[in-house]
Short mmCIF file of C-alpha atoms in Angstrom, two decimals:
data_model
loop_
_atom_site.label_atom_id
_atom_site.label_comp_id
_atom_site.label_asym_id
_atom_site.label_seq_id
_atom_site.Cartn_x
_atom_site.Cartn_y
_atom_site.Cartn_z
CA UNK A 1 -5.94 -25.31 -70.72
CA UNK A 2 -8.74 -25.03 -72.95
CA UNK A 3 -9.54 -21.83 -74.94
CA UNK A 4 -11.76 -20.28 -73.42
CA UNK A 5 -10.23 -20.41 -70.35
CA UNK A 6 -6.88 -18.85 -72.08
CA UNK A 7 -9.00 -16.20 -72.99
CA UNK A 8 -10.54 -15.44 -69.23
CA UNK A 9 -7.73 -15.13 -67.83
CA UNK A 10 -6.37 -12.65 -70.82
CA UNK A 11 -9.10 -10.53 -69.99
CA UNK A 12 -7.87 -10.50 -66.30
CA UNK A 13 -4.41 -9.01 -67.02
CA UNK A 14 -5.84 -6.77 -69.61
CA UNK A 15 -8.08 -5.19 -66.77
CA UNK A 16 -5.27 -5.88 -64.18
CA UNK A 17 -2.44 -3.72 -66.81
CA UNK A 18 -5.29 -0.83 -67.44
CA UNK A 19 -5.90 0.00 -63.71
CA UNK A 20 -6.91 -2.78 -61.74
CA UNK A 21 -9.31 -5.93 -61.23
CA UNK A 22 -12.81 -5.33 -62.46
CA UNK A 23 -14.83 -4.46 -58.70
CA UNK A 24 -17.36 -6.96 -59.49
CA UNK A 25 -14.98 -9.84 -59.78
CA UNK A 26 -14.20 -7.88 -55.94
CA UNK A 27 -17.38 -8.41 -55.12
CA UNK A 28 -18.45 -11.88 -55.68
CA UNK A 29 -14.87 -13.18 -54.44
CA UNK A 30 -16.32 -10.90 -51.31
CA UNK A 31 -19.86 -12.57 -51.45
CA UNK A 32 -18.19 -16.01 -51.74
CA UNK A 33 -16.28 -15.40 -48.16
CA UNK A 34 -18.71 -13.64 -46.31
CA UNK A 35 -17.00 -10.04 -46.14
CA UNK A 36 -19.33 -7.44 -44.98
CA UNK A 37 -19.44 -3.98 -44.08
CA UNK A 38 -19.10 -4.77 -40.25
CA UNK A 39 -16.10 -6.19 -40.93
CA UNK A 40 -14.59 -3.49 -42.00
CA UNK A 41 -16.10 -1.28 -39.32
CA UNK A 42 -14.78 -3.82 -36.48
CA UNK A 43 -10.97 -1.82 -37.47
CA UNK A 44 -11.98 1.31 -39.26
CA UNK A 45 -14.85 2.25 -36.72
CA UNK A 46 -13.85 5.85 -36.94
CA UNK A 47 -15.87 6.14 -40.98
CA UNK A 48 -18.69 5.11 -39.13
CA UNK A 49 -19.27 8.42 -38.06
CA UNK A 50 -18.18 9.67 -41.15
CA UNK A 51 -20.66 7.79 -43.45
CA UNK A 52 -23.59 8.73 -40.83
CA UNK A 53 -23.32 12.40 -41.91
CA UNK A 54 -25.71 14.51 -43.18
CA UNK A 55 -24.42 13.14 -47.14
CA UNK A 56 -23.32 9.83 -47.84
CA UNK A 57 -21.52 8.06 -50.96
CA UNK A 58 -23.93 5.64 -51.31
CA UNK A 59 -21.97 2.59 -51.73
CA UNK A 60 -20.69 3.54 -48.30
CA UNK A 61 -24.38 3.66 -47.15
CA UNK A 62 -25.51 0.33 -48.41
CA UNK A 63 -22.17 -1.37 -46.83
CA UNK A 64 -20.52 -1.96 -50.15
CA UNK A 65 -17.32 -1.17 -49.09
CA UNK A 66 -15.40 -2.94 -51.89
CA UNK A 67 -17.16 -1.88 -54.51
CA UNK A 68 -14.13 0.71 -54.06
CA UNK A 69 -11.88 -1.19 -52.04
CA UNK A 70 -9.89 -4.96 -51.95
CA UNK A 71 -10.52 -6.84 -48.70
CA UNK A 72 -6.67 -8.53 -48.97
CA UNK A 73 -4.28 -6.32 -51.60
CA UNK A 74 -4.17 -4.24 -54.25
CA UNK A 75 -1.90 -2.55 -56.46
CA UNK A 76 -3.29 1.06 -55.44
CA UNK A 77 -3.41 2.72 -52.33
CA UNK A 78 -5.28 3.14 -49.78
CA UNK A 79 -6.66 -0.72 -51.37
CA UNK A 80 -8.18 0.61 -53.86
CA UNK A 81 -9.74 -0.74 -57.06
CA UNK A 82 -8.37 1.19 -59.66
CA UNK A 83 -7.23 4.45 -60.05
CA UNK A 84 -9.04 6.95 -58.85
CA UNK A 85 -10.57 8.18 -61.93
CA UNK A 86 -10.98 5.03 -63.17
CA UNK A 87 -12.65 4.04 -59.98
CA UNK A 88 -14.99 6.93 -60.62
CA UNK A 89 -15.96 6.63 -63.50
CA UNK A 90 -17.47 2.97 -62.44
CA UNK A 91 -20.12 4.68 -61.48
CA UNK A 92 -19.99 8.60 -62.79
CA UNK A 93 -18.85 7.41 -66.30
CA UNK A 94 -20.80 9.68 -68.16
CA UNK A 95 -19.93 12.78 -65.76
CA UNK A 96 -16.74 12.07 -66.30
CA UNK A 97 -16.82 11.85 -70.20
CA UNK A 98 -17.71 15.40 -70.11
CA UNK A 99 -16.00 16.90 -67.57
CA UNK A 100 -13.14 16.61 -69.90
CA UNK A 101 -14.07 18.76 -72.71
CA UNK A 102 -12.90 22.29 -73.00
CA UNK A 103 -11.26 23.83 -70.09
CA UNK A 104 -11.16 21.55 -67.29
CA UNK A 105 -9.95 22.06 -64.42
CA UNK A 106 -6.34 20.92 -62.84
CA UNK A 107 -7.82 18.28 -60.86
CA UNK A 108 -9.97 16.87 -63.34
CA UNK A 109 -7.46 16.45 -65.74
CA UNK A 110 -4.91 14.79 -63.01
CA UNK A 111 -7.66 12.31 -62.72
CA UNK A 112 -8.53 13.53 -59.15
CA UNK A 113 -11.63 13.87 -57.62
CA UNK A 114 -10.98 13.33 -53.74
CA UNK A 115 -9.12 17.51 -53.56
CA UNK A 116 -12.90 18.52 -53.84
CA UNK A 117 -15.32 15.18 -52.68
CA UNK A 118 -15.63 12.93 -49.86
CA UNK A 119 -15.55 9.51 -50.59
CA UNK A 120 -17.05 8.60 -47.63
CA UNK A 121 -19.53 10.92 -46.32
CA UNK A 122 -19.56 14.95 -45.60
CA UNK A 123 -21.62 17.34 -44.36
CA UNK A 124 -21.66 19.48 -47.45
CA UNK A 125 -23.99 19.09 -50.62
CA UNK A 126 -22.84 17.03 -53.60
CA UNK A 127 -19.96 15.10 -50.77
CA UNK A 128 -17.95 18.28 -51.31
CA UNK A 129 -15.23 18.48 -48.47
CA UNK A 130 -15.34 21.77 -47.77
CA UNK A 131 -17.86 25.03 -48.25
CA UNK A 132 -17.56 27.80 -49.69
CA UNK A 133 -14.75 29.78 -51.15
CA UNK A 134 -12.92 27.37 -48.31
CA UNK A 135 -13.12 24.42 -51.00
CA UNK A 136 -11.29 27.17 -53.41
CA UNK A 137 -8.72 28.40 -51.81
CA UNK A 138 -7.36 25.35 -49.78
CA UNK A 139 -5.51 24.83 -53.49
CA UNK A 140 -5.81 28.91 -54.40
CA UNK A 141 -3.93 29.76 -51.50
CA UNK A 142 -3.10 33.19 -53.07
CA UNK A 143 -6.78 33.93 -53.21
CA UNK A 144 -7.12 33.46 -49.71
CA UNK A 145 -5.02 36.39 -48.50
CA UNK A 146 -6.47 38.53 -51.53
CA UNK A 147 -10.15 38.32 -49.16
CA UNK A 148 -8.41 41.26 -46.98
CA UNK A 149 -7.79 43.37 -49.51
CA UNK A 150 -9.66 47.02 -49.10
CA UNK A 151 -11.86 46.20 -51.89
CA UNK A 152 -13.52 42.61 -52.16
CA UNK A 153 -15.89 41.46 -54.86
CA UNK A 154 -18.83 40.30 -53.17
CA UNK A 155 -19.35 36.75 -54.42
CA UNK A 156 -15.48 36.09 -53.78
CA UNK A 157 -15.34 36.63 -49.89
CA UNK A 158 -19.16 34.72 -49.98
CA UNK A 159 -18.02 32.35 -51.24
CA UNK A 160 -19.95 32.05 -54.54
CA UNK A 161 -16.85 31.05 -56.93
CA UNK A 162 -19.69 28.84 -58.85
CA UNK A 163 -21.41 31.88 -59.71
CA UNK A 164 -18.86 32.53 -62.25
CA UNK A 165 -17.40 29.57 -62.32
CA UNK A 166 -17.94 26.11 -63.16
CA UNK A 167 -16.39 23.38 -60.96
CA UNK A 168 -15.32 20.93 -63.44
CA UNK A 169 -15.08 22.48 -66.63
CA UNK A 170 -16.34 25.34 -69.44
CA UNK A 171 -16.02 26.34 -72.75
CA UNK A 172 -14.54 29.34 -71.69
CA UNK A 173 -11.16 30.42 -70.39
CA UNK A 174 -10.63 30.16 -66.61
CA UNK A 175 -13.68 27.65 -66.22
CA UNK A 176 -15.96 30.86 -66.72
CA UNK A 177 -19.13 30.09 -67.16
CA UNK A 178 -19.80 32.59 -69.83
CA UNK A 179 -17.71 35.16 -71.25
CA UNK A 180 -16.20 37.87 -69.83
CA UNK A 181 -18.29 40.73 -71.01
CA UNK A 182 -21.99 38.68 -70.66
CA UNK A 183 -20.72 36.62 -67.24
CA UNK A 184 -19.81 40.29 -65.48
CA UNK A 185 -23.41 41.62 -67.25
CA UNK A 186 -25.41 39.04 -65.27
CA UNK A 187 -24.86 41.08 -62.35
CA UNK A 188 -24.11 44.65 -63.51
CA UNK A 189 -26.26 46.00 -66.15
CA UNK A 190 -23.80 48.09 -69.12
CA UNK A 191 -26.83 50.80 -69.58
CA UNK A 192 -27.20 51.29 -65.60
CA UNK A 193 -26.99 54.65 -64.84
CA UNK A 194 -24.03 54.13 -62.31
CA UNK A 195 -22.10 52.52 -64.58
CA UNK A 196 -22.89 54.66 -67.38
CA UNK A 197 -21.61 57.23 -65.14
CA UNK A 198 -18.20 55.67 -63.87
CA UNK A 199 -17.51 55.45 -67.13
CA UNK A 200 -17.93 58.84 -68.50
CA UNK A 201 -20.64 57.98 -71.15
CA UNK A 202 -18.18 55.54 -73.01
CA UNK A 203 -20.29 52.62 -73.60
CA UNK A 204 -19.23 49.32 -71.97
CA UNK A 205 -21.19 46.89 -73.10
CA UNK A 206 -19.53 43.71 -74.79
CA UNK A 207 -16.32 45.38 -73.16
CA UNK A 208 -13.48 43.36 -71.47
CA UNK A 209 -14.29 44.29 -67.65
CA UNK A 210 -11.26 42.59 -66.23
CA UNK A 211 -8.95 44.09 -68.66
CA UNK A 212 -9.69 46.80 -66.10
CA UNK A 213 -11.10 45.32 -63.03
CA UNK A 214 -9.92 42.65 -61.14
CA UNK A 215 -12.59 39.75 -60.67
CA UNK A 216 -11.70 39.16 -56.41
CA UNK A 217 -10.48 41.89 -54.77
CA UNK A 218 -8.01 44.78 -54.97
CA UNK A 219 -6.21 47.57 -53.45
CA UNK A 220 -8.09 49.81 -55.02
CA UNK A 221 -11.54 51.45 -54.49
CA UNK A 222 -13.85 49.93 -57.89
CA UNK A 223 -11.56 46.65 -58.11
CA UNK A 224 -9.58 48.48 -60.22
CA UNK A 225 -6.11 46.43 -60.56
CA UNK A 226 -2.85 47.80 -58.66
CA UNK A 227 -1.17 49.78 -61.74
CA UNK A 228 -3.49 52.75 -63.16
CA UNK A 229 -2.59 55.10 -66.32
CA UNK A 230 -2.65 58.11 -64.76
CA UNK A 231 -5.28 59.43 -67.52
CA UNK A 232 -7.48 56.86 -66.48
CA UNK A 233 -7.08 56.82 -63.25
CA UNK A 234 -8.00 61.19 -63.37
CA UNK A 235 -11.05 60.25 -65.40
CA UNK A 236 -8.84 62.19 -68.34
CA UNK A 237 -10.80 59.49 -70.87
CA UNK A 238 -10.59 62.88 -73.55
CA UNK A 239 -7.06 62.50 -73.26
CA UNK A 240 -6.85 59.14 -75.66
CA UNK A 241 -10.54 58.78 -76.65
CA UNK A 242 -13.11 61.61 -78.39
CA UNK A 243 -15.47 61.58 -75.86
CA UNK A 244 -17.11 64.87 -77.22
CA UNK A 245 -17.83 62.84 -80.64
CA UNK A 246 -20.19 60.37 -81.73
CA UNK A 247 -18.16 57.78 -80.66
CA UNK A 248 -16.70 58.43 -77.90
CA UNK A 249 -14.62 54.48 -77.73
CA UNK A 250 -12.38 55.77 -80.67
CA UNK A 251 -8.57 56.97 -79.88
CA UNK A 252 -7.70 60.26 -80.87
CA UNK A 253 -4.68 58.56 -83.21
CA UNK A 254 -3.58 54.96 -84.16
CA UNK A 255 -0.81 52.88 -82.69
CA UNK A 256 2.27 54.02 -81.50
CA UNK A 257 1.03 57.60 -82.59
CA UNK A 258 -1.29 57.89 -79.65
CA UNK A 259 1.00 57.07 -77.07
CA UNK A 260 3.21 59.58 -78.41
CA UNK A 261 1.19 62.58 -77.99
CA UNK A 262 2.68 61.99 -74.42
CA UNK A 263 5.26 59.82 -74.61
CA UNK A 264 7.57 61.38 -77.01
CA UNK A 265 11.07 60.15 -75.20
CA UNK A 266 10.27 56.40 -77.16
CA UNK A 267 12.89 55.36 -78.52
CA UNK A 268 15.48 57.87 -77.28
CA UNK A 269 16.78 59.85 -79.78
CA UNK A 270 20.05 58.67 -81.44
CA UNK A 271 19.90 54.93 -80.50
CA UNK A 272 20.59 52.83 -83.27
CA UNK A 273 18.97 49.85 -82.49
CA UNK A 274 14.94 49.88 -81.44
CA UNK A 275 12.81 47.06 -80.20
CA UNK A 276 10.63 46.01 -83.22
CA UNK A 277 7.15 46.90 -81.48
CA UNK A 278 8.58 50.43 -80.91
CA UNK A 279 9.77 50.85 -84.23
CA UNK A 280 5.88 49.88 -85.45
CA UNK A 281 4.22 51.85 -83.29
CA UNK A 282 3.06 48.50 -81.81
CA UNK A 283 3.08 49.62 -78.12
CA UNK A 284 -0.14 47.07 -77.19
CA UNK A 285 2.10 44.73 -77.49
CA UNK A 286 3.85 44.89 -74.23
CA UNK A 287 1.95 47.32 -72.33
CA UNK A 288 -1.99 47.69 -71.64
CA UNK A 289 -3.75 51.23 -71.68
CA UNK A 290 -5.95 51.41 -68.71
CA UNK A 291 -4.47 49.45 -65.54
CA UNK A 292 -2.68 46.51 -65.03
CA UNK A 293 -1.27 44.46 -62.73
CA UNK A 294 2.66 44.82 -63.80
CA UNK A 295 4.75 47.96 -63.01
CA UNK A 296 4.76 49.65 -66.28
CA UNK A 297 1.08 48.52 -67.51
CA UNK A 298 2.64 45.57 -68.83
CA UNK A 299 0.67 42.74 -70.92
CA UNK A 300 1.99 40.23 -67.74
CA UNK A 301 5.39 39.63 -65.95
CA UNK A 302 8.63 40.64 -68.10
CA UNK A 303 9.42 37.12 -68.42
CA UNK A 304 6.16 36.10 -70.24
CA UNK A 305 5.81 39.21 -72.15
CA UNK A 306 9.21 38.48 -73.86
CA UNK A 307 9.08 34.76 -73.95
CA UNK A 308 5.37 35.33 -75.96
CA UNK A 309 7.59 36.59 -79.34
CA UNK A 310 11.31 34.81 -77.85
CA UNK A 311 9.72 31.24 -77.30
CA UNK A 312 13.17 30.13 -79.32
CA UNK A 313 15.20 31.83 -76.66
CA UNK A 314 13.85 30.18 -73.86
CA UNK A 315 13.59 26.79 -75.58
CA UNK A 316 17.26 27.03 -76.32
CA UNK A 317 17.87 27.66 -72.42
CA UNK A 318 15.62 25.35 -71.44
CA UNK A 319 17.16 22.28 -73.86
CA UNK A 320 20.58 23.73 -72.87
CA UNK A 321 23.17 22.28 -70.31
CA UNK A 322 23.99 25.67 -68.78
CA UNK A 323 22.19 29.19 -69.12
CA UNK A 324 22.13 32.27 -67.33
CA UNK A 325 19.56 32.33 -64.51
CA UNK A 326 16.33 34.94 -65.55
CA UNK A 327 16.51 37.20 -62.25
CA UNK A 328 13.26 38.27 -61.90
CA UNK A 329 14.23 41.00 -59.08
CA UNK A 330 16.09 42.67 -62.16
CA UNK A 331 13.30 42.45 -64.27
CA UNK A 332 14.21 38.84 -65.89
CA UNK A 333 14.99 40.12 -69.43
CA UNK A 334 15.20 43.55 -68.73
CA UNK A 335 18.16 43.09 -66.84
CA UNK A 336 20.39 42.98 -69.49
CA UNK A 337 17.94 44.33 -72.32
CA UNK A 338 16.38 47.29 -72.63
CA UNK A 339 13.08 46.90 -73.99
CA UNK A 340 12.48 50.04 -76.33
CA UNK A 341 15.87 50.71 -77.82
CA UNK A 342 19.61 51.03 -77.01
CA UNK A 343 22.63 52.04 -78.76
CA UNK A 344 24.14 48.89 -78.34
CA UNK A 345 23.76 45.55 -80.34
CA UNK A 346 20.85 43.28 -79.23
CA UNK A 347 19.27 46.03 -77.17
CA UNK A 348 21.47 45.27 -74.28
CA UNK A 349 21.70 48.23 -71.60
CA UNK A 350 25.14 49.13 -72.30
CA UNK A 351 27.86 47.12 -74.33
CA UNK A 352 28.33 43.78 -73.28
CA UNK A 353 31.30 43.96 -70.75
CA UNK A 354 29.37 46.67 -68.77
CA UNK A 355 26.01 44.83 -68.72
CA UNK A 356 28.01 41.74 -67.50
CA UNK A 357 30.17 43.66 -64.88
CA UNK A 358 26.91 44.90 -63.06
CA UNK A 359 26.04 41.50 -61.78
CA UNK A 360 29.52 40.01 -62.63
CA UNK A 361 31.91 41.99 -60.55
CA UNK A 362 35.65 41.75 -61.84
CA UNK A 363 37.67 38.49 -61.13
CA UNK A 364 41.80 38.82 -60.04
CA UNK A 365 42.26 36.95 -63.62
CA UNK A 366 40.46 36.82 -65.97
CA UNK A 367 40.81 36.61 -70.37
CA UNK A 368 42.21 40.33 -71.83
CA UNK A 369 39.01 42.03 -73.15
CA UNK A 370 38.33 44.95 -74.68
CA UNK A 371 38.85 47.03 -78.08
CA UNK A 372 42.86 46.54 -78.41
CA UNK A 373 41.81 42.63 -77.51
CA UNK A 374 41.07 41.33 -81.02
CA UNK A 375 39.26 38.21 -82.22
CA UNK A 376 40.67 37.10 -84.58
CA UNK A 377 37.92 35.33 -86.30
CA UNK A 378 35.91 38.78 -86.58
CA UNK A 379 38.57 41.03 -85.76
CA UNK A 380 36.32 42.96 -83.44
CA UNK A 381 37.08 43.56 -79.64
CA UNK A 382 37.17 40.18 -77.52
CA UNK A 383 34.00 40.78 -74.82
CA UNK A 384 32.31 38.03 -72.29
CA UNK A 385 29.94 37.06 -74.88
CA UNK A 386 32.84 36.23 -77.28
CA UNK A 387 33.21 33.39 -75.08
CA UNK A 388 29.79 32.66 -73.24
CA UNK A 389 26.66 32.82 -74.55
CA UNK A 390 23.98 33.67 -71.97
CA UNK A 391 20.90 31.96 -73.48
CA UNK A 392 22.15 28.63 -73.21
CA UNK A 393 24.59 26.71 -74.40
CA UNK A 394 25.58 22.31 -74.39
CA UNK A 395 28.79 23.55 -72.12
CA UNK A 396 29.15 24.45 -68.45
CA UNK A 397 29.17 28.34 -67.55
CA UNK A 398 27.53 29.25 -70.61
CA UNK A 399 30.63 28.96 -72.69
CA UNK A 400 30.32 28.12 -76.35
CA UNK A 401 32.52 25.51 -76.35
CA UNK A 402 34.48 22.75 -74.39
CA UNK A 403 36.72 24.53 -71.34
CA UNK A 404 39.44 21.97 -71.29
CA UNK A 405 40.65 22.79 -75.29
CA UNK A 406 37.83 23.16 -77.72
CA UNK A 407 37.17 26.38 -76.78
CA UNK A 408 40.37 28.26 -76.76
CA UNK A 409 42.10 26.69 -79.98
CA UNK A 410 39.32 28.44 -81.99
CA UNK A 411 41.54 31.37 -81.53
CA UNK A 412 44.65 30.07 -80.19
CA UNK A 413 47.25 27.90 -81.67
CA UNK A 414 48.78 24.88 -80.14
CA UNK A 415 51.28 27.43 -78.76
CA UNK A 416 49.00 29.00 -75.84
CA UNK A 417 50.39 32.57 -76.72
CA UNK A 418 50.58 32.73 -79.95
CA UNK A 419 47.23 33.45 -82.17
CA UNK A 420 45.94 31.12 -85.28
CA UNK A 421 46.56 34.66 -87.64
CA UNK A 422 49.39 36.63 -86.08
CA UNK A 423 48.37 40.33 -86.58
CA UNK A 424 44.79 39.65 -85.63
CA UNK A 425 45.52 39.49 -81.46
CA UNK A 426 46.11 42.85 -80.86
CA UNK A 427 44.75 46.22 -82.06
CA UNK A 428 47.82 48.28 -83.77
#
């Protein structure tokens, strides 16, 4: 074999490894044989109809069926080419190119196009497969049944997602096409007199709007979101901010010190141990001052407010062979911790037998525990987590060591009874 044919067919299997023939080679190997769009149509004479809609892909139109497709096999469904973005980009190259800057969305960045466009032919502008806030919610289920609420923002249940936000990607968060404050400005001037109004002469503009509001639709009259501070929701705005001053978006106190002006049972007096946000006077940290959508004005869900400082926690549960389930109908965290302070180590609601024994109701047998059960490695009372450590551990049940032996010899001796110091197993 000469070299330059070694080095055609080198360039075949590079294409073939990297998603697929090259569609031209396709298309003469067509050409050569005689394939043609009719027969194609002669078996797949349903996309006839298809491809005489009101918007055609235009390789469909001109009967260049394998421009996409293989006439005999392939290595990708449905006979394709390539991959599907890599079929795409055959033609859209350059679309695609930028469509993956910033924050693109899920599809995109699968390297799907087909959730959103035809291939074929549609009825819809641009070979989109559906219209409307239809295209939207056929993946954003939840936003579908949020269209009934009481209170609907107008270009949601139109169907106008596009006017705030972009279908393939943005520089901004959520594919917004602008930022918060300017994108909700378009529409609804800061310095309007309504506005200026609902908001008790506080000036809004360059606000966060959906710190407050929620962008589709809500229970609530105003789109505010489901939870409302009850100062806010009274139009008590005097209450946190000096609205008889000069500047009326100031607090009346910083931190921690604000909240307390109402909130003086945080932490409880006489607990030992406090949450390091409460001790700071941090409260923003967990909680939001206006509305929210979490019981409590949290930040978000319990779960993702705690994992945003815990990430090691979680990380050790999720690289762990056993850990104890997060229960979100307790509160995930919260139902073993309390999250502004405690008199017990670790925050926990009450000491660690009692916070175990309100899930974990008492077994016929079980390992002595209590006060006048030493350990003898700390000599403090033996509780669950002297065993079992409920973030995660490489053992079954949570336990922090092997169940067959490892575990127990660390405080028993080879004789089962007898502990490794003797006057450390029970309390005198």
């Amino acid at each position: 074999m000469r070299r330059s044919e070694r080095l055609g067919m080198l360039v075949l299997m590079v294409a073939f490894a990297f998603g697929g023939a090259p569609s031209n080679a396709v298309a003469e190997e067509v050409e050569q044989h005689g394939a043609a769009t009719q027969d194609c149509l002669r078996c797949h004479e349903p996309l006839r109809t298809t491809i005489q809609r009101g918007v055609a892909h235009k390789p469909a139109a001109d009967g260049e069926c394998v421009k996409c497709h293989s006439p005999h096999a392939a290595r990708f469904p449905k006979l394709l080419n390539q991959r599907e973005r890599a079929l795409c980009a055959t033609c859209h190259q350059e679309k695609i190119v930028d469509f993956m800057k910033g924050n693109v969305h899920t599809p995109i960045k699968n390297g799907q196009c087909t959730p959103c466009h035809e291939v074929h032919g549609s009825e819809n502008e641009h070979l989109l497969a559906r219209t409307g806030n239809e295209l939207c919610t056929n993946c954003h289920k939840e936003k579908h049944e949020e269209a009934s609420l009481p209170a609907v923002h107008d270009p949601f249940v139109n169907g106008e997602c596009l006017d705030c936000h972009a279908a393939h990607n943005s520089p901004y968060p959520n594919q917004l096409n602008a930022q918060t404050a300017n994108l909700c400005q378009v529409c609804h001037a800061a310095d309007s007199a309504e506005l200026v109004a609902a908001h008790t002469d506080i000036p809004i503009a360059g606000a966060n709007c959906v710190g407050c509001h929620d962008p589709h639709a809500s229970k609530t009259k105003g789109l505010l979101r489901s939870v409302v501070h009850s100062p806010f929701g009274d139009g008590s705005c005097e209450m946190c901010h000096m609205t008889d001053s000069d500047t009326p978006r100031l607090v009346r106190a910083t931190g921690g010190r604000l909240c307390a002006m109402c909130h003086q049972d945080y932490p409880k007096k006489g607990d030992t141990v406090v949450h390091k946000p409460v001790g700071q006077g941090e409260c923003a940290s967990c909680h939001v001052p206006h509305t929210g959508d979490v019981k409590a004005l949290l930040a978000s869900s319990p779960k993702e407010l705690c994992s945003s400082c815990h990430q090691d926690l979680l990380a050790r549960g999720a690289a762990s062979k056993s850990t104890h389930p997060i229960v979100d109908e307790k509160g995930a965290c919260l139902g073993c911790h309390s999250p502004h302070s405690s008199t017990e180590e670790h925050l926990l609601n009450s000491g660690p037998i009692r916070t175990c024994l309100s899930c974990h109701e008492t077994a016929k047998h079980g390992h002595p525990l209590g006060e006048d059960r030493l350990d003898p490695r700390t000599g403090k009372g033996i509780t669950c987590v002297t065993c079992h450590d409920p973030h995660g551990t490489a053992f079954s049940y949570q336990l922090r060591g092997d169940q067959s032996r490892g575990l127990c010899i660390e405080c028993h001796d080879t004789d089962h009874n007898k502990p490794k110091k003797p006057d450390a197993g029970k309390r005198k």
